[in-house]
mmCIF file with all atom_site columns, C-alpha atoms in Angstrom:
data_model
loop_
_atom_site.group_PDB
_atom_site.id
_atom_site.type_symbol
_atom_site.label_atom_id
_atom_site.label_alt_id
_atom_site.label_comp_id
_atom_site.label_asym_id
_atom_site.label_entity_id
_atom_site.label_seq_id
_atom_site.pdbx_PDB_ins_code
_atom_site.Cartn_x
_atom_site.Cartn_y
_atom_site.Cartn_z
_atom_site.occupancy
_atom_site.B_iso_or_equiv
_atom_site.pdbx_formal_charge
_atom_site.auth_seq_id
_atom_site.auth_comp_id
_atom_site.auth_asym_id
_atom_site.auth_atom_id
_atom_site.pdbx_PDB_model_num
ATOM 1   C CA . MET A 1 1   ? 100.604 84.910  94.607  1.00 44.00 ? 57  MET A CA 1
ATOM 2   C CA . SER A 1 2   ? 102.237 85.707  97.327  1.00 47.00 ? 58  SER A CA 1
ATOM 3   C CA . ILE A 1 3   ? 100.784 83.595  100.703 1.00 58.00 ? 59  ILE A CA 1
ATOM 4   C CA . GLY A 1 4   ? 99.189  87.370  102.296 1.00 79.00 ? 60  GLY A CA 1
ATOM 5   C CA . SER A 1 5   ? 98.003  89.112  98.863  1.00 94.00 ? 61  SER A CA 1
ATOM 6   C CA . CYS A 1 6   ? 94.314  89.868  98.010  1.00 97.00 ? 62  CYS A CA 1
ATOM 7   C CA . PRO A 1 7   ? 92.538  86.334  96.428  1.00 97.00 ? 63  PRO A CA 1
ATOM 8   C CA . ILE A 1 8   ? 91.390  88.616  93.515  1.00 98.00 ? 64  ILE A CA 1
ATOM 9   C CA . CYS A 1 9   ? 93.600  90.985  92.345  1.00 97.00 ? 65  CYS A CA 1
ATOM 10  C CA . GLY A 1 10  ? 97.262  89.812  93.782  1.00 96.00 ? 66  GLY A CA 1
ATOM 11  C CA . VAL A 1 11  ? 97.735  92.964  95.501  1.00 96.00 ? 67  VAL A CA 1
ATOM 12  C CA . ASP A 1 12  ? 100.060 92.576  98.122  1.00 95.00 ? 68  ASP A CA 1
ATOM 13  C CA . ASP A 1 13  ? 98.974  95.504  99.885  1.00 96.00 ? 69  ASP A CA 1
ATOM 14  C CA . SER A 1 14  ? 96.136  95.546  101.926 1.00 97.00 ? 70  SER A CA 1
ATOM 15  C CA . THR A 1 15  ? 94.704  97.267  106.356 1.00 96.00 ? 71  THR A CA 1
ATOM 16  C CA . PRO A 1 16  ? 92.644  95.586  108.949 1.00 96.00 ? 72  PRO A CA 1
ATOM 17  C CA . VAL A 1 17  ? 88.894  95.335  109.291 1.00 97.00 ? 73  VAL A CA 1
ATOM 18  C CA . ILE A 1 18  ? 88.358  93.189  112.463 1.00 97.00 ? 74  ILE A CA 1
ATOM 19  C CA . SER A 1 19  ? 89.344  89.877  114.078 1.00 96.00 ? 75  SER A CA 1
ATOM 20  C CA . LEU A 1 20  ? 86.813  87.110  114.667 1.00 94.00 ? 76  LEU A CA 1
ATOM 21  C CA . ARG A 1 21  ? 86.995  84.326  116.224 1.00 90.00 ? 77  ARG A CA 1
ATOM 22  C CA . GLY A 1 22  ? 91.138  83.988  116.145 1.00 93.00 ? 78  GLY A CA 1
ATOM 23  C CA . TYR A 1 23  ? 90.552  85.069  112.245 1.00 95.00 ? 79  TYR A CA 1
ATOM 24  C CA . ARG A 1 24  ? 91.835  88.807  110.252 1.00 97.00 ? 80  ARG A CA 1
ATOM 25  C CA . TYR A 1 25  ? 89.868  90.233  107.589 1.00 97.00 ? 81  TYR A CA 1
ATOM 26  C CA . VAL A 1 26  ? 92.093  92.063  105.994 1.00 97.00 ? 82  VAL A CA 1
ATOM 27  C CA . ARG A 1 27  ? 90.163  95.082  103.282 1.00 97.00 ? 83  ARG A CA 1
ATOM 28  C CA . CYS A 1 28  ? 93.073  94.535  99.809  1.00 97.00 ? 84  CYS A CA 1
ATOM 29  C CA . SER A 1 29  ? 93.722  98.153  98.786  1.00 97.00 ? 85  SER A CA 1
ATOM 30  C CA . ALA A 1 30  ? 93.534  97.901  95.344  1.00 97.00 ? 86  ALA A CA 1
ATOM 31  C CA . CYS A 1 31  ? 90.079  95.890  94.648  1.00 97.00 ? 87  CYS A CA 1
ATOM 32  C CA . ARG A 1 32  ? 88.506  96.834  97.877  1.00 97.00 ? 88  ARG A CA 1
ATOM 33  C CA . ALA A 1 33  ? 87.634  92.963  98.420  1.00 98.00 ? 89  ALA A CA 1
ATOM 34  C CA . VAL A 1 34  ? 88.009  92.216  101.866 1.00 98.00 ? 90  VAL A CA 1
ATOM 35  C CA . TYR A 1 35  ? 89.896  88.639  103.506 1.00 98.00 ? 91  TYR A CA 1
ATOM 36  C CA . VAL A 1 36  ? 90.702  86.224  105.677 1.00 97.00 ? 92  VAL A CA 1
ATOM 37  C CA . SER A 1 37  ? 94.817  86.262  105.825 1.00 96.00 ? 93  SER A CA 1
ATOM 38  C CA . PRO A 1 38  ? 96.690  84.086  106.647 1.00 95.00 ? 94  PRO A CA 1
ATOM 39  C CA . MET A 1 39  ? 93.966  82.188  104.353 1.00 95.00 ? 95  MET A CA 1
ATOM 40  C CA . PRO A 1 40  ? 93.467  78.694  105.948 1.00 93.00 ? 96  PRO A CA 1
ATOM 41  C CA . THR A 1 41  ? 94.651  75.190  103.644 1.00 89.00 ? 97  THR A CA 1
ATOM 42  C CA . THR A 1 42  ? 91.670  73.953  101.529 1.00 85.00 ? 98  THR A CA 1
ATOM 43  C CA . ASP A 1 43  ? 92.318  71.262  103.912 1.00 88.00 ? 99  ASP A CA 1
ATOM 44  C CA . GLN A 1 44  ? 91.465  73.261  106.058 1.00 90.00 ? 100 GLN A CA 1
ATOM 45  C CA . VAL A 1 45  ? 88.742  74.215  105.305 1.00 88.00 ? 101 VAL A CA 1
ATOM 46  C CA . ALA A 1 46  ? 87.154  70.659  103.644 1.00 86.00 ? 102 ALA A CA 1
ATOM 47  C CA . ALA A 1 47  ? 87.526  69.696  107.568 1.00 87.00 ? 103 ALA A CA 1
ATOM 48  C CA . PHE A 1 48  ? 85.710  72.362  108.658 1.00 88.00 ? 104 PHE A CA 1
ATOM 49  C CA . TYR A 1 49  ? 81.946  71.871  107.568 1.00 87.00 ? 105 TYR A CA 1
ATOM 50  C CA . GLN A 1 50  ? 82.781  67.357  108.205 1.00 85.00 ? 106 GLN A CA 1
ATOM 51  C CA . ASN A 1 51  ? 80.854  68.739  111.856 1.00 80.00 ? 107 ASN A CA 1
ATOM 52  C CA . PRO A 1 52  ? 77.261  68.368  112.397 1.00 75.00 ? 108 PRO A CA 1
ATOM 53  C CA . ALA A 1 53  ? 76.758  71.184  113.593 1.00 76.00 ? 109 ALA A CA 1
ATOM 54  C CA . TYR A 1 54  ? 77.443  73.588  111.651 1.00 79.00 ? 110 TYR A CA 1
ATOM 55  C CA . PHE A 1 55  ? 74.359  72.730  109.558 1.00 80.00 ? 111 PHE A CA 1
ATOM 56  C CA . VAL A 1 56  ? 72.492  72.244  112.815 1.00 75.00 ? 112 VAL A CA 1
ATOM 57  C CA . GLY A 1 57  ? 72.960  73.722  116.228 1.00 66.00 ? 113 GLY A CA 1
ATOM 58  C CA . ASP A 1 58  ? 76.133  76.250  116.162 1.00 61.00 ? 114 ASP A CA 1
ATOM 59  C CA . GLU A 1 59  ? 74.543  79.765  114.890 1.00 64.00 ? 115 GLU A CA 1
ATOM 60  C CA . GLU A 1 60  ? 77.964  80.417  116.213 1.00 68.00 ? 116 GLU A CA 1
ATOM 61  C CA . ILE A 1 61  ? 80.144  78.159  112.804 1.00 65.00 ? 117 ILE A CA 1
ATOM 62  C CA . GLY A 1 62  ? 77.303  78.461  111.107 1.00 72.00 ? 118 GLY A CA 1
ATOM 63  C CA . TYR A 1 63  ? 73.138  78.110  111.430 1.00 75.00 ? 119 TYR A CA 1
ATOM 64  C CA . ARG A 1 64  ? 70.725  77.162  114.065 1.00 75.00 ? 120 ARG A CA 1
ATOM 65  C CA . ASP A 1 65  ? 68.687  75.135  111.883 1.00 77.00 ? 121 ASP A CA 1
ATOM 66  C CA . TYR A 1 66  ? 69.306  75.635  108.519 1.00 80.00 ? 122 TYR A CA 1
ATOM 67  C CA . ALA A 1 67  ? 66.306  73.351  107.382 1.00 81.00 ? 123 ALA A CA 1
ATOM 68  C CA . ALA A 1 68  ? 63.833  75.448  109.219 1.00 85.00 ? 124 ALA A CA 1
ATOM 69  C CA . MET A 1 69  ? 64.791  78.286  107.335 1.00 85.00 ? 125 MET A CA 1
ATOM 70  C CA . HIS A 1 70  ? 63.268  76.395  104.174 1.00 90.00 ? 126 HIS A CA 1
ATOM 71  C CA . LYS A 1 71  ? 60.526  78.636  104.742 1.00 91.00 ? 127 LYS A CA 1
ATOM 72  C CA . ALA A 1 72  ? 62.454  81.723  104.002 1.00 91.00 ? 128 ALA A CA 1
ATOM 73  C CA . LEU A 1 73  ? 64.901  80.917  101.667 1.00 92.00 ? 129 LEU A CA 1
ATOM 74  C CA . ALA A 1 74  ? 61.889  79.600  99.757  1.00 94.00 ? 130 ALA A CA 1
ATOM 75  C CA . PRO A 1 75  ? 60.379  83.245  97.564  1.00 96.00 ? 131 PRO A CA 1
ATOM 76  C CA . HIS A 1 76  ? 64.415  84.373  97.023  1.00 95.00 ? 132 HIS A CA 1
ATOM 77  C CA . PHE A 1 77  ? 65.351  81.112  94.872  1.00 96.00 ? 133 PHE A CA 1
ATOM 78  C CA . ARG A 1 78  ? 61.983  81.010  93.446  1.00 97.00 ? 134 ARG A CA 1
ATOM 79  C CA . ARG A 1 79  ? 62.213  84.576  91.606  1.00 97.00 ? 135 ARG A CA 1
ATOM 80  C CA . ARG A 1 80  ? 66.399  83.054  90.888  1.00 97.00 ? 136 ARG A CA 1
ATOM 81  C CA . LEU A 1 81  ? 64.115  80.301  89.170  1.00 98.00 ? 137 LEU A CA 1
ATOM 82  C CA . GLN A 1 82  ? 62.044  82.730  87.155  1.00 97.00 ? 138 GLN A CA 1
ATOM 83  C CA . LEU A 1 83  ? 65.282  84.714  86.294  1.00 96.00 ? 139 LEU A CA 1
ATOM 84  C CA . LEU A 1 84  ? 66.751  81.254  85.387  1.00 96.00 ? 140 LEU A CA 1
ATOM 85  C CA . ALA A 1 85  ? 63.770  80.338  83.077  1.00 95.00 ? 141 ALA A CA 1
ATOM 86  C CA . LYS A 1 86  ? 64.005  84.220  81.588  1.00 95.00 ? 142 LYS A CA 1
ATOM 87  C CA . HIS A 1 87  ? 67.009  83.513  80.022  1.00 94.00 ? 143 HIS A CA 1
ATOM 88  C CA . LEU A 1 88  ? 66.683  80.270  79.558  1.00 96.00 ? 144 LEU A CA 1
ATOM 89  C CA . PRO A 1 89  ? 63.588  78.428  78.324  1.00 95.00 ? 145 PRO A CA 1
ATOM 90  C CA . GLN A 1 90  ? 64.196  75.527  77.522  1.00 95.00 ? 146 GLN A CA 1
ATOM 91  C CA . ARG A 1 91  ? 66.238  74.146  81.138  1.00 96.00 ? 147 ARG A CA 1
ATOM 92  C CA . GLY A 1 92  ? 68.352  72.275  80.943  1.00 97.00 ? 148 GLY A CA 1
ATOM 93  C CA . ARG A 1 93  ? 70.755  70.511  82.752  1.00 98.00 ? 149 ARG A CA 1
ATOM 94  C CA . LEU A 1 94  ? 71.976  72.623  86.417  1.00 98.00 ? 150 LEU A CA 1
ATOM 95  C CA . LEU A 1 95  ? 74.237  71.969  88.999  1.00 98.00 ? 151 LEU A CA 1
ATOM 96  C CA . ASP A 1 96  ? 74.014  73.840  92.578  1.00 98.00 ? 152 ASP A CA 1
ATOM 97  C CA . VAL A 1 97  ? 77.300  73.992  94.184  1.00 98.00 ? 153 VAL A CA 1
ATOM 98  C CA . GLY A 1 98  ? 76.923  74.083  97.907  1.00 96.00 ? 154 GLY A CA 1
ATOM 99  C CA . CYS A 1 99  ? 73.775  73.084  97.538  1.00 96.00 ? 155 CYS A CA 1
ATOM 100 C CA . ALA A 1 100 ? 73.857  72.220  101.494 1.00 93.00 ? 156 ALA A CA 1
ATOM 101 C CA . ASP A 1 101 ? 70.657  70.104  102.034 1.00 92.00 ? 157 ASP A CA 1
ATOM 102 C CA . GLY A 1 102 ? 69.262  70.143  98.473  1.00 95.00 ? 158 GLY A CA 1
ATOM 103 C CA . TYR A 1 103 ? 65.932  71.825  98.657  1.00 96.00 ? 159 TYR A CA 1
ATOM 104 C CA . PHE A 1 104 ? 66.935  75.002  95.980  1.00 97.00 ? 160 PHE A CA 1
ATOM 105 C CA . LEU A 1 105 ? 67.589  71.441  94.074  1.00 98.00 ? 161 LEU A CA 1
ATOM 106 C CA . ALA A 1 106 ? 64.225  70.010  94.368  1.00 97.00 ? 162 ALA A CA 1
ATOM 107 C CA . LEU A 1 107 ? 62.535  73.460  93.229  1.00 97.00 ? 163 LEU A CA 1
ATOM 108 C CA . ALA A 1 108 ? 64.751  73.283  90.248  1.00 98.00 ? 164 ALA A CA 1
ATOM 109 C CA . GLN A 1 109 ? 63.742  69.861  89.851  1.00 97.00 ? 165 GLN A CA 1
ATOM 110 C CA . ALA A 1 110 ? 60.062  70.326  90.210  1.00 97.00 ? 166 ALA A CA 1
ATOM 111 C CA . ASP A 1 111 ? 61.018  73.289  87.497  1.00 97.00 ? 167 ASP A CA 1
ATOM 112 C CA . GLY A 1 112 ? 62.062  70.943  85.139  1.00 97.00 ? 168 GLY A CA 1
ATOM 113 C CA . TRP A 1 113 ? 65.839  70.587  85.227  1.00 98.00 ? 169 TRP A CA 1
ATOM 114 C CA . ASP A 1 114 ? 67.578  67.618  85.732  1.00 97.00 ? 170 ASP A CA 1
ATOM 115 C CA . VAL A 1 115 ? 70.054  68.433  88.867  1.00 98.00 ? 171 VAL A CA 1
ATOM 116 C CA . ALA A 1 116 ? 73.045  68.040  90.597  1.00 98.00 ? 172 ALA A CA 1
ATOM 117 C CA . GLY A 1 117 ? 74.708  69.552  93.668  1.00 98.00 ? 173 GLY A CA 1
ATOM 118 C CA . VAL A 1 118 ? 77.843  69.579  95.070  1.00 98.00 ? 174 VAL A CA 1
ATOM 119 C CA . GLU A 1 119 ? 78.084  69.638  99.056  1.00 96.00 ? 175 GLU A CA 1
ATOM 120 C CA . ILE A 1 120 ? 81.420  69.701  100.745 1.00 94.00 ? 176 ILE A CA 1
ATOM 121 C CA . SER A 1 121 ? 79.077  68.967  104.227 1.00 92.00 ? 177 SER A CA 1
ATOM 122 C CA . GLU A 1 122 ? 79.829  64.814  103.163 1.00 93.00 ? 178 GLU A CA 1
ATOM 123 C CA . PRO A 1 123 ? 76.604  63.879  105.904 1.00 91.00 ? 179 PRO A CA 1
ATOM 124 C CA . MET A 1 124 ? 74.240  66.331  103.397 1.00 91.00 ? 180 MET A CA 1
ATOM 125 C CA . ALA A 1 125 ? 75.722  66.055  100.432 1.00 95.00 ? 181 ALA A CA 1
ATOM 126 C CA . LYS A 1 126 ? 74.369  62.912  101.582 1.00 94.00 ? 182 LYS A CA 1
ATOM 127 C CA . GLU A 1 127 ? 71.260  63.189  102.969 1.00 92.00 ? 183 GLU A CA 1
ATOM 128 C CA . ALA A 1 128 ? 70.599  65.891  99.731  1.00 94.00 ? 184 ALA A CA 1
ATOM 129 C CA . SER A 1 129 ? 71.556  62.839  97.377  1.00 96.00 ? 185 SER A CA 1
ATOM 130 C CA . ALA A 1 130 ? 69.246  60.421  99.075  1.00 95.00 ? 186 ALA A CA 1
ATOM 131 C CA . ARG A 1 131 ? 66.181  62.233  99.817  1.00 93.00 ? 187 ARG A CA 1
ATOM 132 C CA . LEU A 1 132 ? 65.996  63.602  95.557  1.00 95.00 ? 188 LEU A CA 1
ATOM 133 C CA . ASN A 1 133 ? 67.864  60.287  94.105  1.00 96.00 ? 189 ASN A CA 1
ATOM 134 C CA . VAL A 1 134 ? 70.247  62.892  91.977  1.00 96.00 ? 190 VAL A CA 1
ATOM 135 C CA . PRO A 1 135 ? 74.074  63.230  91.905  1.00 96.00 ? 191 PRO A CA 1
ATOM 136 C CA . VAL A 1 136 ? 75.079  65.014  95.328  1.00 97.00 ? 192 VAL A CA 1
ATOM 137 C CA . VAL A 1 137 ? 78.338  64.431  95.588  1.00 97.00 ? 193 VAL A CA 1
ATOM 138 C CA . THR A 1 138 ? 80.917  66.290  98.200  1.00 96.00 ? 194 THR A CA 1
ATOM 139 C CA . SER A 1 139 ? 83.303  67.264  95.173  1.00 95.00 ? 195 SER A CA 1
ATOM 140 C CA . LEU A 1 140 ? 83.197  68.213  92.034  1.00 96.00 ? 196 LEU A CA 1
ATOM 141 C CA . ASP A 1 141 ? 85.104  66.828  90.372  1.00 95.00 ? 197 ASP A CA 1
ATOM 142 C CA . LEU A 1 142 ? 83.631  63.075  91.060  1.00 96.00 ? 198 LEU A CA 1
ATOM 143 C CA . LEU A 1 143 ? 81.052  64.372  88.601  1.00 96.00 ? 199 LEU A CA 1
ATOM 144 C CA . PRO A 1 144 ? 81.109  63.061  85.139  1.00 93.00 ? 200 PRO A CA 1
ATOM 145 C CA . PRO A 1 145 ? 82.590  64.971  83.193  1.00 92.00 ? 201 PRO A CA 1
ATOM 146 C CA . GLU A 1 146 ? 79.882  66.523  82.422  1.00 94.00 ? 202 GLU A CA 1
ATOM 147 C CA . THR A 1 147 ? 78.317  70.352  81.195  1.00 97.00 ? 203 THR A CA 1
ATOM 148 C CA . TYR A 1 148 ? 75.992  72.041  82.910  1.00 98.00 ? 204 TYR A CA 1
ATOM 149 C CA . ASN A 1 149 ? 73.283  74.259  81.189  1.00 98.00 ? 205 ASN A CA 1
ATOM 150 C CA . ALA A 1 150 ? 73.178  76.560  84.648  1.00 98.00 ? 206 ALA A CA 1
ATOM 151 C CA . ILE A 1 151 ? 75.053  76.592  87.511  1.00 98.00 ? 207 ILE A CA 1
ATOM 152 C CA . THR A 1 152 ? 74.681  78.575  90.282  1.00 98.00 ? 208 THR A CA 1
ATOM 153 C CA . LEU A 1 153 ? 76.466  79.671  93.733  1.00 98.00 ? 209 LEU A CA 1
ATOM 154 C CA . TRP A 1 154 ? 73.921  80.974  96.056  1.00 97.00 ? 210 TRP A CA 1
ATOM 155 C CA . GLU A 1 155 ? 75.686  82.648  98.678  1.00 95.00 ? 211 GLU A CA 1
ATOM 156 C CA . VAL A 1 156 ? 79.052  80.688  98.258  1.00 97.00 ? 212 VAL A CA 1
ATOM 157 C CA . VAL A 1 157 ? 81.779  81.854  96.616  1.00 98.00 ? 213 VAL A CA 1
ATOM 158 C CA . GLU A 1 158 ? 82.282  84.218  99.542  1.00 97.00 ? 214 GLU A CA 1
ATOM 159 C CA . HIS A 1 159 ? 83.249  80.294  101.038 1.00 95.00 ? 215 HIS A CA 1
ATOM 160 C CA . PHE A 1 160 ? 86.530  79.360  98.843  1.00 96.00 ? 216 PHE A CA 1
ATOM 161 C CA . PRO A 1 161 ? 90.368  80.379  100.194 1.00 95.00 ? 217 PRO A CA 1
ATOM 162 C CA . ASP A 1 162 ? 90.141  81.191  95.747  1.00 96.00 ? 218 ASP A CA 1
ATOM 163 C CA . PRO A 1 163 ? 87.427  81.659  94.134  1.00 97.00 ? 219 PRO A CA 1
ATOM 164 C CA . ILE A 1 164 ? 89.090  82.551  91.177  1.00 97.00 ? 220 ILE A CA 1
ATOM 165 C CA . ALA A 1 165 ? 89.838  79.340  90.564  1.00 97.00 ? 221 ALA A CA 1
ATOM 166 C CA . GLU A 1 166 ? 86.587  77.677  91.771  1.00 97.00 ? 222 GLU A CA 1
ATOM 167 C CA . LEU A 1 167 ? 84.450  80.062  88.991  1.00 98.00 ? 223 LEU A CA 1
ATOM 168 C CA . ARG A 1 168 ? 87.131  78.598  86.473  1.00 97.00 ? 224 ARG A CA 1
ATOM 169 C CA . ARG A 1 169 ? 87.282  75.055  87.019  1.00 97.00 ? 225 ARG A CA 1
ATOM 170 C CA . LEU A 1 170 ? 83.135  75.669  87.018  1.00 97.00 ? 226 LEU A CA 1
ATOM 171 C CA . ALA A 1 171 ? 83.201  77.933  84.050  1.00 97.00 ? 227 ALA A CA 1
ATOM 172 C CA . GLU A 1 172 ? 84.544  75.071  81.873  1.00 96.00 ? 228 GLU A CA 1
ATOM 173 C CA . ARG A 1 173 ? 81.149  72.585  83.025  1.00 97.00 ? 229 ARG A CA 1
ATOM 174 C CA . LEU A 1 174 ? 79.244  75.603  81.297  1.00 97.00 ? 230 LEU A CA 1
ATOM 175 C CA . ARG A 1 175 ? 77.489  75.181  78.101  1.00 96.00 ? 231 ARG A CA 1
ATOM 176 C CA . HIS A 1 176 ? 78.136  77.317  75.568  1.00 95.00 ? 232 HIS A CA 1
ATOM 177 C CA . GLY A 1 177 ? 75.129  79.654  76.306  1.00 94.00 ? 233 GLY A CA 1
ATOM 178 C CA . GLY A 1 178 ? 74.860  78.461  79.613  1.00 96.00 ? 234 GLY A CA 1
ATOM 179 C CA . ALA A 1 179 ? 74.287  81.203  82.613  1.00 97.00 ? 235 ALA A CA 1
ATOM 180 C CA . LEU A 1 180 ? 76.885  81.006  85.779  1.00 97.00 ? 236 LEU A CA 1
ATOM 181 C CA . MET A 1 181 ? 75.121  82.772  88.725  1.00 97.00 ? 237 MET A CA 1
ATOM 182 C CA . LEU A 1 182 ? 75.133  83.710  91.804  1.00 97.00 ? 238 LEU A CA 1
ATOM 183 C CA . SER A 1 183 ? 74.568  85.594  95.695  1.00 97.00 ? 239 SER A CA 1
ATOM 184 C CA . THR A 1 184 ? 76.797  86.141  97.426  1.00 98.00 ? 240 THR A CA 1
ATOM 185 C CA . PRO A 1 185 ? 77.080  89.646  100.711 1.00 97.00 ? 241 PRO A CA 1
ATOM 186 C CA . ASN A 1 186 ? 78.995  93.191  100.080 1.00 97.00 ? 242 ASN A CA 1
ATOM 187 C CA . ALA A 1 187 ? 82.067  94.097  100.838 1.00 97.00 ? 243 ALA A CA 1
ATOM 188 C CA . GLY A 1 188 ? 80.965  97.790  99.494  1.00 95.00 ? 244 GLY A CA 1
ATOM 189 C CA . HIS A 1 189 ? 77.937  98.371  102.074 1.00 95.00 ? 245 HIS A CA 1
ATOM 190 C CA . TRP A 1 190 ? 78.159  101.341 104.164 1.00 95.00 ? 246 TRP A CA 1
ATOM 191 C CA . GLN A 1 191 ? 77.981  98.774  107.098 1.00 94.00 ? 247 GLN A CA 1
ATOM 192 C CA . PRO A 1 192 ? 81.114  96.128  106.330 1.00 91.00 ? 248 PRO A CA 1
ATOM 193 C CA . LEU A 1 193 ? 82.484  99.509  105.983 1.00 91.00 ? 249 LEU A CA 1
ATOM 194 C CA . ARG A 1 194 ? 81.606  101.901 108.664 1.00 93.00 ? 250 ARG A CA 1
ATOM 195 C CA . GLU A 1 195 ? 80.455  98.954  111.599 1.00 94.00 ? 251 GLU A CA 1
ATOM 196 C CA . PRO A 1 196 ? 82.078  96.254  110.857 1.00 93.00 ? 252 PRO A CA 1
ATOM 197 C CA . GLU A 1 197 ? 81.162  94.572  114.269 1.00 93.00 ? 253 GLU A CA 1
ATOM 198 C CA . ALA A 1 198 ? 77.836  94.188  113.566 1.00 93.00 ? 254 ALA A CA 1
ATOM 199 C CA . TRP A 1 199 ? 77.877  93.491  110.170 1.00 94.00 ? 255 TRP A CA 1
ATOM 200 C CA . SER A 1 200 ? 77.256  89.657  110.074 1.00 91.00 ? 256 SER A CA 1
ATOM 201 C CA . ALA A 1 201 ? 78.886  88.307  106.595 1.00 94.00 ? 257 ALA A CA 1
ATOM 202 C CA . TYR A 1 202 ? 82.225  89.508  108.764 1.00 95.00 ? 258 TYR A CA 1
ATOM 203 C CA . HIS A 1 203 ? 81.216  85.483  109.641 1.00 92.00 ? 259 HIS A CA 1
ATOM 204 C CA . PRO A 1 204 ? 85.189  82.946  110.311 1.00 93.00 ? 260 PRO A CA 1
ATOM 205 C CA . PRO A 1 205 ? 86.441  80.572  108.635 1.00 92.00 ? 261 PRO A CA 1
ATOM 206 C CA . ALA A 1 206 ? 82.698  79.886  106.583 1.00 93.00 ? 262 ALA A CA 1
ATOM 207 C CA . HIS A 1 207 ? 83.240  82.957  105.144 1.00 96.00 ? 263 HIS A CA 1
ATOM 208 C CA . LEU A 1 208 ? 86.490  83.788  103.485 1.00 97.00 ? 264 LEU A CA 1
ATOM 209 C CA . VAL A 1 209 ? 86.643  86.249  100.428 1.00 98.00 ? 265 VAL A CA 1
ATOM 210 C CA . LEU A 1 210 ? 83.818  88.989  101.072 1.00 98.00 ? 266 LEU A CA 1
ATOM 211 C CA . PHE A 1 211 ? 82.973  90.942  97.384  1.00 98.00 ? 267 PHE A CA 1
ATOM 212 C CA . THR A 1 212 ? 82.502  94.702  96.021  1.00 97.00 ? 268 THR A CA 1
ATOM 213 C CA . ALA A 1 213 ? 80.452  94.347  93.132  1.00 97.00 ? 269 ALA A CA 1
ATOM 214 C CA . GLU A 1 214 ? 83.574  95.918  91.182  1.00 96.00 ? 270 GLU A CA 1
ATOM 215 C CA . SER A 1 215 ? 85.997  92.802  92.990  1.00 97.00 ? 271 SER A CA 1
ATOM 216 C CA . LEU A 1 216 ? 82.947  90.619  91.848  1.00 98.00 ? 272 LEU A CA 1
ATOM 217 C CA . LYS A 1 217 ? 83.373  91.321  88.188  1.00 97.00 ? 273 LYS A CA 1
ATOM 218 C CA . MET A 1 218 ? 87.550  90.821  88.513  1.00 97.00 ? 274 MET A CA 1
ATOM 219 C CA . ALA A 1 219 ? 86.731  87.342  90.309  1.00 97.00 ? 275 ALA A CA 1
ATOM 220 C CA . LEU A 1 220 ? 84.304  86.725  86.563  1.00 97.00 ? 276 LEU A CA 1
ATOM 221 C CA . GLU A 1 221 ? 86.614  88.855  84.436  1.00 96.00 ? 277 GLU A CA 1
ATOM 222 C CA . LYS A 1 222 ? 89.630  86.615  84.874  1.00 95.00 ? 278 LYS A CA 1
#
């Protein structure tokens, strides 16, 4: 895969979409995914999330106050837990990737799951782990080589510079018959297509790869 090629399908043919804060989004001519080009390195991405202002204080780069969003997030998280329970009524072990302050983990734990989390922000990972008394680490590699009945990624996969590589690593941690569930903005919606300057999901350098339904299906199949 060349430096400028699509991180989903590998095709090196794209059209410009929008430039924001010194980053340029392009749309793949083949799978229609939108991605930042040139893509930041893994180390640059990791460094970005160590700024405490990402979760509290700077809406330009992250959130005004993530904890203040709990009330709004609760019905979405509870609905997702209900859906997950239909597939896995016996519960089991759940890993939430990009767990932030652990709010979804707390709801899952209350619903009967044995939980763990991955959060790239070291301060946030420490806070979540201490508050819930469960493993929350900054990298999947720091967890014991165990498998999970469920792996969740809520508005997270768009943050990965190489989402297919990350999904493959997570698939290796999924037990047979388990479920991987995720949510992500839809780059095939009319707004990112017709009014890109108004679409809030064009949010670099946090959002690096934005999917259409087709390109997300391709990534998951790969």
